[in-house]
PDB file of C-alpha atoms in Angstrom:
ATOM      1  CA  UNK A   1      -4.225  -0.624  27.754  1.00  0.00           C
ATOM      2  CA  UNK A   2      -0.898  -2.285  27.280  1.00  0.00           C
ATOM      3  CA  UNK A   3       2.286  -0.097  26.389  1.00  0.00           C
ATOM      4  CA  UNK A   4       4.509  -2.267  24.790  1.00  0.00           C
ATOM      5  CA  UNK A   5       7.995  -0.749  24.907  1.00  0.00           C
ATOM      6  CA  UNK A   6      10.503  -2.081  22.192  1.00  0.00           C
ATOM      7  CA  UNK A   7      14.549  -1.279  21.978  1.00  0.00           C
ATOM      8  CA  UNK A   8      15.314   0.242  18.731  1.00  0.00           C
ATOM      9  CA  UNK A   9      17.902  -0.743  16.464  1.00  0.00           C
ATOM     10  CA  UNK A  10      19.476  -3.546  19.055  1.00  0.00           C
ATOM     11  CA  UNK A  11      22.470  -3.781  19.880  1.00  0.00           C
ATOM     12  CA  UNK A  12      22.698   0.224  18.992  1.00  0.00           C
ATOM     13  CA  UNK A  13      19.957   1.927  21.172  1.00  0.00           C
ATOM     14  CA  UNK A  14      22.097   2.361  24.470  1.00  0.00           C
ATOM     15  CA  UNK A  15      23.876   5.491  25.626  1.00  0.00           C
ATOM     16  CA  UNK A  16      25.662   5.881  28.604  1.00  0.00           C
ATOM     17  CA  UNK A  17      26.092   9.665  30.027  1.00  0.00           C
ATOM     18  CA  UNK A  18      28.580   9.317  32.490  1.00  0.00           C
ATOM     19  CA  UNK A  19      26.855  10.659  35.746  1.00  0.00           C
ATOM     20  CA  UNK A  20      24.762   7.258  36.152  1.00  0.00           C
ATOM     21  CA  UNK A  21      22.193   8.018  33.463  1.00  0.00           C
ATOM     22  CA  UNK A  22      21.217   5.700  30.699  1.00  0.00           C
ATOM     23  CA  UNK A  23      19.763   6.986  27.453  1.00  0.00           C
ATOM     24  CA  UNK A  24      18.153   4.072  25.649  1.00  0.00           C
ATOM     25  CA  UNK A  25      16.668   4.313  21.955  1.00  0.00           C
ATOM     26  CA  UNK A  26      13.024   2.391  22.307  1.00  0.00           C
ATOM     27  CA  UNK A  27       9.281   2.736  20.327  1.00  0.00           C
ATOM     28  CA  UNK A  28       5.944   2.341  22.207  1.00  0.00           C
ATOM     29  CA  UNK A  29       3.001   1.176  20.552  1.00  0.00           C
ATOM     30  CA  UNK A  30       0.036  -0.061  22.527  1.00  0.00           C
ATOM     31  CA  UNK A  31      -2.076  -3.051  22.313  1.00  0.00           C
ATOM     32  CA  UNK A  32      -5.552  -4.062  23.237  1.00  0.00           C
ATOM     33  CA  UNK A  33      -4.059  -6.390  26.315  1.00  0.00           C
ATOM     34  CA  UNK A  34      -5.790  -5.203  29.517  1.00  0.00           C
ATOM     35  CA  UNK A  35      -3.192  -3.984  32.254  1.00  0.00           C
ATOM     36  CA  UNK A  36      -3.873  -2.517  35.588  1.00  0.00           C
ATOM     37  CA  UNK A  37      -8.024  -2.430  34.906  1.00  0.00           C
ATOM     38  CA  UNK A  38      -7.409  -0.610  31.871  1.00  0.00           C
ATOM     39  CA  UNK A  39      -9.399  -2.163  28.801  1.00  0.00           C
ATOM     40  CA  UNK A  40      -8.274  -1.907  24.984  1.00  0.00           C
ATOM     41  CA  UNK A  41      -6.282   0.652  23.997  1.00  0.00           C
ATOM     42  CA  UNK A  42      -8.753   3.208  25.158  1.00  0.00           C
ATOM     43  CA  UNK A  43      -6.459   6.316  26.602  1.00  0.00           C
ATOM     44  CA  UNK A  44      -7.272   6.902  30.403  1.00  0.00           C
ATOM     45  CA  UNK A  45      -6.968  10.923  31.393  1.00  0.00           C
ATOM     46  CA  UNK A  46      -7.014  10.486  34.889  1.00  0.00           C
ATOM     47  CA  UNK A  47      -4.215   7.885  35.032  1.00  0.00           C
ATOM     48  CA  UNK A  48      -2.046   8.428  31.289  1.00  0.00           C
ATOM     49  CA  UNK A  49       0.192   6.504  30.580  1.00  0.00           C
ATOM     50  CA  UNK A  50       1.853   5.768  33.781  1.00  0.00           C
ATOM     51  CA  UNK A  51       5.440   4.818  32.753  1.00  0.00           C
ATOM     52  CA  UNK A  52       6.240   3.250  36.800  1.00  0.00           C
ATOM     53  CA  UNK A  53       8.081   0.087  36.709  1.00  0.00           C
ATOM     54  CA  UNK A  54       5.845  -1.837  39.086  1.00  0.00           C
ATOM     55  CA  UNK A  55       3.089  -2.208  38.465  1.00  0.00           C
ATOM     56  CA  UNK A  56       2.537   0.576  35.407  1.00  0.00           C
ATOM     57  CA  UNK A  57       0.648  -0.052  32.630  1.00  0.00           C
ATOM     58  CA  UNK A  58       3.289  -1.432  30.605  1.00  0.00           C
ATOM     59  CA  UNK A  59       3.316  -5.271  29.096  1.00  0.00           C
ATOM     60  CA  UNK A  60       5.063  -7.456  31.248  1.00  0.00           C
ATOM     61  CA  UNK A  61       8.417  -8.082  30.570  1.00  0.00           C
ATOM     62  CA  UNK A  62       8.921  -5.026  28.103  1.00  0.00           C
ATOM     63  CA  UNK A  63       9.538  -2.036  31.077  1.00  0.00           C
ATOM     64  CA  UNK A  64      12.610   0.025  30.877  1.00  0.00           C
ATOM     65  CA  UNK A  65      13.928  -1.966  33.829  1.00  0.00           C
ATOM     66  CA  UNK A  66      13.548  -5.215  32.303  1.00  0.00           C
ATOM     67  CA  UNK A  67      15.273  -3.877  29.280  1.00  0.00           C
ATOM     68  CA  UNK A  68      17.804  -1.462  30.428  1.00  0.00           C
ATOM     69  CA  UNK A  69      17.785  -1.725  34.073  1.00  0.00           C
ATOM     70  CA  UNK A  70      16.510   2.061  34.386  1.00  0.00           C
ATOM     71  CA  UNK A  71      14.423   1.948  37.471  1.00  0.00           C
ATOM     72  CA  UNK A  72      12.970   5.864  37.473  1.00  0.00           C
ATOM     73  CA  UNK A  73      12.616   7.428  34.050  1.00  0.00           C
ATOM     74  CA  UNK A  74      14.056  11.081  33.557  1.00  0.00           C
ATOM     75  CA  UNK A  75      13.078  12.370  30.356  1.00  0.00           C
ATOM     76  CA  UNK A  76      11.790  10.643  27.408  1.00  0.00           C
ATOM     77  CA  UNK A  77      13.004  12.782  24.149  1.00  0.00           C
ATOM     78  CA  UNK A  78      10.696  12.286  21.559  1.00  0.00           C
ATOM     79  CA  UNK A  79      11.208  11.865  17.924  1.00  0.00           C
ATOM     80  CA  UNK A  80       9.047  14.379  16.180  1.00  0.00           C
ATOM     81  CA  UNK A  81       6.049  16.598  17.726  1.00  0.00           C
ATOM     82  CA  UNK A  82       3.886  13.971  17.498  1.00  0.00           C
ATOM     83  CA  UNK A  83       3.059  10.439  16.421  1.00  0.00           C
ATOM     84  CA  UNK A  84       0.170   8.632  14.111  1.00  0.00           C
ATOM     85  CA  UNK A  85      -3.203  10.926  13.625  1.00  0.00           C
ATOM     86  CA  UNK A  86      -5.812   8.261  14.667  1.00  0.00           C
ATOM     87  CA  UNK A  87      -7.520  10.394  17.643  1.00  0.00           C
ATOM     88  CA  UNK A  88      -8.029  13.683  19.012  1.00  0.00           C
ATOM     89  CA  UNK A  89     -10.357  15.192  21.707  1.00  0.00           C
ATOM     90  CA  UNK A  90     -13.505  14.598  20.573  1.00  0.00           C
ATOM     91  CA  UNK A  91     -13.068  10.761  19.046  1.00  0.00           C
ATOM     92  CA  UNK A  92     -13.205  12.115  15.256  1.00  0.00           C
ATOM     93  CA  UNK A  93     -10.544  10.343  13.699  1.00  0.00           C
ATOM     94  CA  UNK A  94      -8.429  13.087  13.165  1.00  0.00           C
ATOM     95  CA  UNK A  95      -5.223  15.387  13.758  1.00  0.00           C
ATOM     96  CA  UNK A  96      -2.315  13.860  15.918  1.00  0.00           C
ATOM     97  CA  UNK A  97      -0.905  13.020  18.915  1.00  0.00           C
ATOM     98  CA  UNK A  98       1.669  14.538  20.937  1.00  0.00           C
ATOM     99  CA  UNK A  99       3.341  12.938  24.077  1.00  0.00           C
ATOM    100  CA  UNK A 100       4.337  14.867  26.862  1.00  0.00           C
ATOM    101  CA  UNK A 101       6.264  12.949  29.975  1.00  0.00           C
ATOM    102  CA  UNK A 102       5.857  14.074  33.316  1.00  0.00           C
ATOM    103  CA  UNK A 103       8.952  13.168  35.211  1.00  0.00           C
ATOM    104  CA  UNK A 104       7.055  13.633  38.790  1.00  0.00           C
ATOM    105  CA  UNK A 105       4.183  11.348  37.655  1.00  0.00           C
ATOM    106  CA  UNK A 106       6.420   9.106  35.847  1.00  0.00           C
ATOM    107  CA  UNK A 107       3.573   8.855  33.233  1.00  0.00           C
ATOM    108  CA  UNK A 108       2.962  10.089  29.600  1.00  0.00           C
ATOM    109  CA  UNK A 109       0.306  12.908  28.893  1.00  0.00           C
ATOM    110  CA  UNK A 110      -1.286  12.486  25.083  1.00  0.00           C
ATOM    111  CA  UNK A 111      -2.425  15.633  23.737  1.00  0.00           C
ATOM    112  CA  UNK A 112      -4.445  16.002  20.215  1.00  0.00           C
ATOM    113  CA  UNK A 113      -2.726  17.797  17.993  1.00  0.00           C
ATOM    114  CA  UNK A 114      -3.915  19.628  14.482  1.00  0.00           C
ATOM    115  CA  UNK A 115      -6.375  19.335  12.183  1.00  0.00           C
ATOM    116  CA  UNK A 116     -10.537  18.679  13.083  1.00  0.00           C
ATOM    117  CA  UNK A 117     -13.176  16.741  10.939  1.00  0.00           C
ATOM    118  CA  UNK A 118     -13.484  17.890   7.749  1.00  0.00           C
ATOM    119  CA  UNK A 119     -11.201  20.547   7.977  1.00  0.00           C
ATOM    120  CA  UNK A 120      -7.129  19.001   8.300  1.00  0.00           C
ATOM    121  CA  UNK A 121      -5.939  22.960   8.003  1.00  0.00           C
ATOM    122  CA  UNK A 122      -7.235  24.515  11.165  1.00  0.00           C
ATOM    123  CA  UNK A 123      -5.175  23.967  14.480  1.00  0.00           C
ATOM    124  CA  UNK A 124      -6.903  22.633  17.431  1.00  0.00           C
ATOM    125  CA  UNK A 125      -5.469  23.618  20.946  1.00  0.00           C
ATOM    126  CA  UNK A 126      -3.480  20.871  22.152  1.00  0.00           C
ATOM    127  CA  UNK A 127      -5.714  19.037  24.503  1.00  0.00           C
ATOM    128  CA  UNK A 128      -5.445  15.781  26.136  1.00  0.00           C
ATOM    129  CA  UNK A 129      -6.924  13.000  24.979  1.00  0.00           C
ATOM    130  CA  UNK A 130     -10.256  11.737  26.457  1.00  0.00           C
ATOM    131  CA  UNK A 131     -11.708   8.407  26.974  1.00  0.00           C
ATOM    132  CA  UNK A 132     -12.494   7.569  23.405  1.00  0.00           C
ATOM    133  CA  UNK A 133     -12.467   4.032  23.036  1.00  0.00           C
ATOM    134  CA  UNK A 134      -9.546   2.840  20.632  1.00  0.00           C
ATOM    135  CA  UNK A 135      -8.156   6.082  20.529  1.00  0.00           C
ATOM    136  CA  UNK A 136      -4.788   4.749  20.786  1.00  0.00           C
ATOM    137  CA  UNK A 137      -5.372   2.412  18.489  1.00  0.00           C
ATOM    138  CA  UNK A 138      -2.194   2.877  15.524  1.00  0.00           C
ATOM    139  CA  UNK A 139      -0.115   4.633  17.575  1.00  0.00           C
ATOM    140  CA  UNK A 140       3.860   4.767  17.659  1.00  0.00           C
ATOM    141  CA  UNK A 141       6.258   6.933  19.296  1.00  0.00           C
ATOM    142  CA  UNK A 142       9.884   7.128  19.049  1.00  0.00           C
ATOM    143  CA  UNK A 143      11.682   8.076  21.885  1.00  0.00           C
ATOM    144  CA  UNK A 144      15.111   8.049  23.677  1.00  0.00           C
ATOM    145  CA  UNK A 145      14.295   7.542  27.474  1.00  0.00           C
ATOM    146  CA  UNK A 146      16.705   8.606  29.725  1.00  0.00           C
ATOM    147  CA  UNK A 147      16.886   7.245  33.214  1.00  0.00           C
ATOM    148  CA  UNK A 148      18.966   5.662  35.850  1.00  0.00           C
ATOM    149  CA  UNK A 149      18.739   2.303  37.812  1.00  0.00           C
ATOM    150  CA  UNK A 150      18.795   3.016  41.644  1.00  0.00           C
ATOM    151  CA  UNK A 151      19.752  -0.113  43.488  1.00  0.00           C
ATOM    152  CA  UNK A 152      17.046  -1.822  45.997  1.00  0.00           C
ATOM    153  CA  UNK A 153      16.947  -1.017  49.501  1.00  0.00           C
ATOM    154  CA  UNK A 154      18.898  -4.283  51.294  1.00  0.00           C
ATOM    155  CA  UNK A 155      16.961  -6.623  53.093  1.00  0.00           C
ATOM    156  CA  UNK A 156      13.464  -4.777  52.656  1.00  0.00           C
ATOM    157  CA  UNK A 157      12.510  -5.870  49.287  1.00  0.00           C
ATOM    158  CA  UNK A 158      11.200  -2.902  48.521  1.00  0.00           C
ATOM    159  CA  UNK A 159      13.242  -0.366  45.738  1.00  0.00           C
ATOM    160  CA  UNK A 160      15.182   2.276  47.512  1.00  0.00           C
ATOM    161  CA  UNK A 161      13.855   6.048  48.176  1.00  0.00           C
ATOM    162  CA  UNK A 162      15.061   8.544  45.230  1.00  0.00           C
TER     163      UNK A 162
ATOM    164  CA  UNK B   1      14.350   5.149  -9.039  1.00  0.00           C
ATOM    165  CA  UNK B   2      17.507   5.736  -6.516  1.00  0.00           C
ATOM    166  CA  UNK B   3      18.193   6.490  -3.484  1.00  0.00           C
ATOM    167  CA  UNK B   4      17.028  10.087  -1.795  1.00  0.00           C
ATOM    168  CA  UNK B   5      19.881  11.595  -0.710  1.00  0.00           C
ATOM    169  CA  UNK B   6      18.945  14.088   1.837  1.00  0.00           C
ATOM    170  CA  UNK B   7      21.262  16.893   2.574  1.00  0.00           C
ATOM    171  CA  UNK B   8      22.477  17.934   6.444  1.00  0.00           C
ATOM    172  CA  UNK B   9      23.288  20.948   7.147  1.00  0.00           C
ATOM    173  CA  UNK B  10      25.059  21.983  10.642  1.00  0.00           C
ATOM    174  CA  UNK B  11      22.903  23.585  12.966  1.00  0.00           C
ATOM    175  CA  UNK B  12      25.268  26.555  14.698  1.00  0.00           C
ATOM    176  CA  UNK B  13      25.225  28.402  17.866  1.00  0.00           C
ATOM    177  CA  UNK B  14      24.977  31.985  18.408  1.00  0.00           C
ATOM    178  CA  UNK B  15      28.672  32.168  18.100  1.00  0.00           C
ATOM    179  CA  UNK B  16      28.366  30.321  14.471  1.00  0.00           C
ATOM    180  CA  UNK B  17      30.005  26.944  15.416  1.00  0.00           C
ATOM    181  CA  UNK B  18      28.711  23.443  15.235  1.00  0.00           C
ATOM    182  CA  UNK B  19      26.217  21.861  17.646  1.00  0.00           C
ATOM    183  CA  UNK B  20      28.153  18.712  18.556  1.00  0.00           C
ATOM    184  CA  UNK B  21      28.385  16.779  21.994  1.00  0.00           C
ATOM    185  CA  UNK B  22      30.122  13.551  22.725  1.00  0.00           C
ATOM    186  CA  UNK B  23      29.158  11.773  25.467  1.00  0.00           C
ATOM    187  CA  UNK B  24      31.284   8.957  27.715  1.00  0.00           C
ATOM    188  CA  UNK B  25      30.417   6.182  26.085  1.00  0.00           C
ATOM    189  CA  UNK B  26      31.919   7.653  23.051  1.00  0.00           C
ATOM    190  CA  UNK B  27      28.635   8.052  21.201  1.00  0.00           C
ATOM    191  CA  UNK B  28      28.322  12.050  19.585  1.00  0.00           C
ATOM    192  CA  UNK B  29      25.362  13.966  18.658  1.00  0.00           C
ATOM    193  CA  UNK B  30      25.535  16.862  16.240  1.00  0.00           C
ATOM    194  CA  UNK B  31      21.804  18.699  15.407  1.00  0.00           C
ATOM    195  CA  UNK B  32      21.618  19.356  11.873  1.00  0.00           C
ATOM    196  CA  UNK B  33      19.194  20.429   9.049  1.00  0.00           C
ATOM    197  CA  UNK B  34      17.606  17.988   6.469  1.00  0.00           C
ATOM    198  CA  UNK B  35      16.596  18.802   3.732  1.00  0.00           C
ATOM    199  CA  UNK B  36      15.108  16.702   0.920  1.00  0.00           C
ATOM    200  CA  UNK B  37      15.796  18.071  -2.661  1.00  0.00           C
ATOM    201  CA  UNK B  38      12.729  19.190  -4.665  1.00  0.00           C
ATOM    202  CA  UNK B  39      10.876  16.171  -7.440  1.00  0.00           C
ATOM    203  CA  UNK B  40      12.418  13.832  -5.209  1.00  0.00           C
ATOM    204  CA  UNK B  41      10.454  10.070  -5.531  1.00  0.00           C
ATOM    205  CA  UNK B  42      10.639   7.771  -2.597  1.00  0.00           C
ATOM    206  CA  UNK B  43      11.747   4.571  -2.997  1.00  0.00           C
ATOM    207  CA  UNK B  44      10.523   1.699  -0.480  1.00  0.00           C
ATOM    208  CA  UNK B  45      13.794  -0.660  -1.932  1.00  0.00           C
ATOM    209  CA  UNK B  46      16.318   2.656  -1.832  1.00  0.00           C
ATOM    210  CA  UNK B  47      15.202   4.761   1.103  1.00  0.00           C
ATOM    211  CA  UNK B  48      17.326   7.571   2.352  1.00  0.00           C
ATOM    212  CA  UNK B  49      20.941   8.519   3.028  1.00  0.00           C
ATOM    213  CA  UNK B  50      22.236  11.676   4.660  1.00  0.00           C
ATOM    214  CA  UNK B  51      25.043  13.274   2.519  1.00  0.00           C
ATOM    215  CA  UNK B  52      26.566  16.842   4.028  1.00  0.00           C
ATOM    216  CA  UNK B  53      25.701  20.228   2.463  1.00  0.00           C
ATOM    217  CA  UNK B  54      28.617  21.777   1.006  1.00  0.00           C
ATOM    218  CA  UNK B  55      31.448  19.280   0.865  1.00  0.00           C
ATOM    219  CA  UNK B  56      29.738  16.666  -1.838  1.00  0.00           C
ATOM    220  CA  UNK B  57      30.615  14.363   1.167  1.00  0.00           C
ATOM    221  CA  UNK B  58      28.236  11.996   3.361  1.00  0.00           C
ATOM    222  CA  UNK B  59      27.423  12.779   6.530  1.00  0.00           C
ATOM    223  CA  UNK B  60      30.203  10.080   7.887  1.00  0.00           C
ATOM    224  CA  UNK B  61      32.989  11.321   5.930  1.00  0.00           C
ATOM    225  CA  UNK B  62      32.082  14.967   7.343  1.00  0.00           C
ATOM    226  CA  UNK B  63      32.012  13.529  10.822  1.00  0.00           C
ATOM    227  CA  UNK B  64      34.297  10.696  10.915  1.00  0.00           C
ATOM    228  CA  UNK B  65      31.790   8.255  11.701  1.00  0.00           C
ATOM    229  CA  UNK B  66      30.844   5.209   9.668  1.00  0.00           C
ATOM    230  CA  UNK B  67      28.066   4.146  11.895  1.00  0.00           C
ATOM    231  CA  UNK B  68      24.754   6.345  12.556  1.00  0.00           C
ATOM    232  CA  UNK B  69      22.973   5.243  15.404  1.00  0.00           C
ATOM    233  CA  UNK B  70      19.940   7.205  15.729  1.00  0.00           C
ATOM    234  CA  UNK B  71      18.112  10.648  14.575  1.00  0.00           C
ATOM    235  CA  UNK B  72      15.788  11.612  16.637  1.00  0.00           C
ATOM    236  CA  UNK B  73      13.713  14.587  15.096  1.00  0.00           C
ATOM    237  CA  UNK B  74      12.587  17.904  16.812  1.00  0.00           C
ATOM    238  CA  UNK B  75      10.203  18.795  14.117  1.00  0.00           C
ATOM    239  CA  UNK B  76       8.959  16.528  11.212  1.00  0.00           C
ATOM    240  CA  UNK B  77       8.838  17.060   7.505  1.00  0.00           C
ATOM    241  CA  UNK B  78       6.178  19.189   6.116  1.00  0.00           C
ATOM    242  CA  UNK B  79       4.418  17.618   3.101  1.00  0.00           C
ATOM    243  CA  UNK B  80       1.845  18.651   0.741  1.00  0.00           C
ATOM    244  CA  UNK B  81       1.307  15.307  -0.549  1.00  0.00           C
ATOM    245  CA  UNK B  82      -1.303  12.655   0.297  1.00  0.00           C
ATOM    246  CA  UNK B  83      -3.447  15.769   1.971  1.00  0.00           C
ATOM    247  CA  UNK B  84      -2.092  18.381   5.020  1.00  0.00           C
ATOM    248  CA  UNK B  85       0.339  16.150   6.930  1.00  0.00           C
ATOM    249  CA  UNK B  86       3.712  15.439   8.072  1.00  0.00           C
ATOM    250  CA  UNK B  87       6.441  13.008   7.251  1.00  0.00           C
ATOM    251  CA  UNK B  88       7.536  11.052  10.101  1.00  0.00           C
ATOM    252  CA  UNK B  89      11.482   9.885   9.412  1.00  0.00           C
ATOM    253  CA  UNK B  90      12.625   6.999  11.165  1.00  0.00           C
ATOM    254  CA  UNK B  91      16.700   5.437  11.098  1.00  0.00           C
ATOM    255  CA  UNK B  92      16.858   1.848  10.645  1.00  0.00           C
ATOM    256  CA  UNK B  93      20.712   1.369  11.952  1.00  0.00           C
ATOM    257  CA  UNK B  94      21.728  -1.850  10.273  1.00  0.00           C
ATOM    258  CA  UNK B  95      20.657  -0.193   6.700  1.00  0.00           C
ATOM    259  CA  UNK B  96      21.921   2.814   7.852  1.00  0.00           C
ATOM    260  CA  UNK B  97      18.823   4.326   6.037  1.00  0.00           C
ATOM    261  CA  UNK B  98      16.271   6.669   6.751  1.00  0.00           C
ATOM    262  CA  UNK B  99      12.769   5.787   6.046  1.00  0.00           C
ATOM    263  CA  UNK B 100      10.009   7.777   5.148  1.00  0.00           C
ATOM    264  CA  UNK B 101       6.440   7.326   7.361  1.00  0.00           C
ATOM    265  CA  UNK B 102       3.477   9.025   6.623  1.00  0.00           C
ATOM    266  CA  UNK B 103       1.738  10.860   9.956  1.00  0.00           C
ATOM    267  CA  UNK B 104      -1.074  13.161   9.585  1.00  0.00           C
ATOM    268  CA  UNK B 105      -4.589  14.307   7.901  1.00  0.00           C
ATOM    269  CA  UNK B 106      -5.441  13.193   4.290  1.00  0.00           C
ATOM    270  CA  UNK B 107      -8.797  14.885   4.347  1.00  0.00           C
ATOM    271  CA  UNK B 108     -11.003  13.314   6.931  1.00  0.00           C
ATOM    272  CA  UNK B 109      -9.729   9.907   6.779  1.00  0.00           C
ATOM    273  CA  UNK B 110      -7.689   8.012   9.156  1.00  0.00           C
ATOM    274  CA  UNK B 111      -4.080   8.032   8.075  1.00  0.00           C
ATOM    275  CA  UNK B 112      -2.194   4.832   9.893  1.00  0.00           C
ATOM    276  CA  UNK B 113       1.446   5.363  10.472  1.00  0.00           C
ATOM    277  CA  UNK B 114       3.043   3.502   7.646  1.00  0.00           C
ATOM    278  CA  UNK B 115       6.059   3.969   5.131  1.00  0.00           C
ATOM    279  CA  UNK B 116       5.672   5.592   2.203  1.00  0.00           C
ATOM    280  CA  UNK B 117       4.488   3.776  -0.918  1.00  0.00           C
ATOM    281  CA  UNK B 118       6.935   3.084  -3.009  1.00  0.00           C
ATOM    282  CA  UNK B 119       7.235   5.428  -6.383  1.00  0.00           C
ATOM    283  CA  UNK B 120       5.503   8.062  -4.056  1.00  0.00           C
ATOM    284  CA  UNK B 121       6.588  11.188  -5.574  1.00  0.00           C
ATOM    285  CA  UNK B 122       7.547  14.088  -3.012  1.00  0.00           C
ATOM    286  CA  UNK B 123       6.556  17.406  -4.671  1.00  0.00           C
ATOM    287  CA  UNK B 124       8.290  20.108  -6.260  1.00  0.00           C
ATOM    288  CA  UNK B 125       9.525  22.267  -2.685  1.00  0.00           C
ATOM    289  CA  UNK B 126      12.036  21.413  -0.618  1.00  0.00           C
ATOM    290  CA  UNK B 127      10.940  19.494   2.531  1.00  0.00           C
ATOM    291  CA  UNK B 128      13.112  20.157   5.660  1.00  0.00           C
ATOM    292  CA  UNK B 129      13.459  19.289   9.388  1.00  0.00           C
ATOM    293  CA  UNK B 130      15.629  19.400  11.839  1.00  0.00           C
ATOM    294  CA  UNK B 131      17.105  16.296  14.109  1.00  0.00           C
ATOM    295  CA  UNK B 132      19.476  15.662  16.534  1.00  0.00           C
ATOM    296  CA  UNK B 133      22.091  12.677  14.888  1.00  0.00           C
ATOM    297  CA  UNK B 134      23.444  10.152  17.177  1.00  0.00           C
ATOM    298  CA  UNK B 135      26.767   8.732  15.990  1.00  0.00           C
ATOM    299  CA  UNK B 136      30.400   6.880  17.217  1.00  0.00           C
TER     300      UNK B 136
END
C-alpha cells in the first residue's frame, strides 16, 4: 500500500528542539497505489508500515525527508489512541485502529482496537492487524514525528551510519 | 447555533503547578483538560474554540499566545451519540478551530472518519479529553 504522508497546517507544523531534532505536525492516510510489492491498501503484518526513507512504503515524494529533511524517524506522537474503525483482526468491519511506531524497525505496527461484530461494547485485545484486504481502507492518523536529518556519508553515496 | 466553546483546564504536576514546556524555536506546549459543556450542538460553520476554565478568558489570553498551532490528543472524547464511539478532535491552525470527527462503532456498521454533521447535538454529559497544546 501507499502511505501518503501530508504536513499539517503548513507553514505551522514544524518544531525545532534544539539538540538536532525536528518535530513536524503531518497526517497519513493510505491509498490503493502499489509500493514496494504491496497491493491496495491491504495491511502487511510481516512488513507494517515501514516508515524508512528509501525505499519504504511511502508515496514518492511525500517521506519525512522530502518534507522535512528528517532522515531517521524517532518517535511519532500520535493524536488520540487510535484512528478511523474500518478493520480489526478478523476483517469484520469493526472497532479501531491504534498505531504503534517502532523506532528500531522504523515502521508502524496497527493494532485493532475495541468493539467486535455485533457487539461495539466489548473490548477486544489489541492485536495487530492481519492481511485483510482493504483493511486500511479510511484510515487517518495524526501525528507529530520527531526525527533528525543525519548528513550523507561524503563521496559514498550512501546515507551515513547512525 | 454558535460556536462550542470548550473549556481547558491546566493539567498539574504532583507539586500542583502547570504542565508547560517551551522549546528553542520558541514554540510552548502546556497539557490541559477539555471539556465540552453538556446540550452542546456542533456546528460544521462554527466549530470549536478553547476558552480557559476559571478566568472567563480564552485559552490565548491565559497563555499569551494568539496563535495555536497544534493539539495533539492523548485520549479522545467519549461519546454516547451516533452508537459506542469516540470523538476524534482535530486543530485546523488558520481557523484556529477545533473540529469535531467522528471515530468509532455505530452498531455494526462501518463508521468513516468524517466531521460531525452539522446540528449534531452532543448529549446531556460532559465530554472530556485531555491534549497536549502547541502554541508561540
Amino acid at each position: 500500500m501507499a502511505m501518503n504522508i501530508t504536513p499539517l497546517n503548513q507553514p505551522y507544523d514544524t518544531i525545532l528542539f534544539g539538540d538536532g531534532r525536528i518535530g513536524a505536525f503531518a497526517f497519513i492516510t493510505f491509498d490503493t497505489t502499489a509500493v514496494g510489492a504491496v497491493a491496495g491498501t491491504t495491511y502487511d503484518p510481516t512488513n507494517h508500515l515501514t516508515t524508512s526513507f528509501l525505499p519504504g512504503s511511502m508515496a514518492a515524494g511525500q517521506t519525512p525527508f522530502d518534507y522535512w529533511g528528517i532522515r531517521r524517524v524517532d518517535q511519532i506522537e500520535f493524536s488520540g489512541e487510535s484512528s478511523d474503525q474500518q478493520a480489526s483482526v478478523g476483517g469484520a468491519a469493526v472497532g479501531r485502529v491504534l498505531p504503534y511506531f517502532l523506532k528500531s524497525q522504523q515502521a508502524i505496527y496497527l493494532f485493532g482496537v475495541g468493539g467486535t461484530g455485533a457487539d461495539p461494547i466489548t473490548l477486544i485485545n489489541a492485536t495487530e492487524l492481519d492481511t485483510t484486504a482493504a483493511a486500511l481502507n479510511a484510515l487517518v492518523f495524526y501525528c507529530l514525528i520527531i526525527g533528525r536529518g543525519t548528513p550523507q556519508a561524503k563521496g559514498t553515496g550512501r546515507k551515513a551510519a547512525f | 447555533m454558535a460556536v462550542i466553546n470548550i473549556t481547558t483546564s491546566a493539567v498539574l504536576d504532583a507539586n500542583g503547578r502547570p504542565f508547560t514546556a517551551q522549546f528553542d524555536c520558541g514554540t510552548k506546549v502546556a497539557k490541559v483538560k477539555l471539556t465540552i459543556p453538556t446540550s452542546s450542538t456542533y456546528s460544521t460553520t462554527d466549530r470549536c474554540a478553547l476558552i480557559h476554565s476559571g478566568t472567563n478568558a480564552d485559552f490565548g489570553r491565559l497563555y499569551g499566545t494568539r496563535f495555536i498551532r497544534q493539539v495533539l490528543f492523548d485520549s479522545m472524547f467519549g461519546w454516547a451519540g451516533g452508537g459506542a464511539g469516540v470523538l476524534k478532535g482535530i486543530w485546523i491552525a488558520s481557523l484556529q478551530k477545533l473540529l469535531l470527527y467522528t471515530n468509532g462503532n455505530t452498531g455494526v456498521a462501518i463508521l468513516n472518519e468524517q466531521e460531525l454533521t452539522n446540528a449534531t447535538a452532543l448529549g446531556v454529559t460532559v465530554i472530556t479529553a485531555e491534549a497536549r497544546v502547541f502554541y508561540n
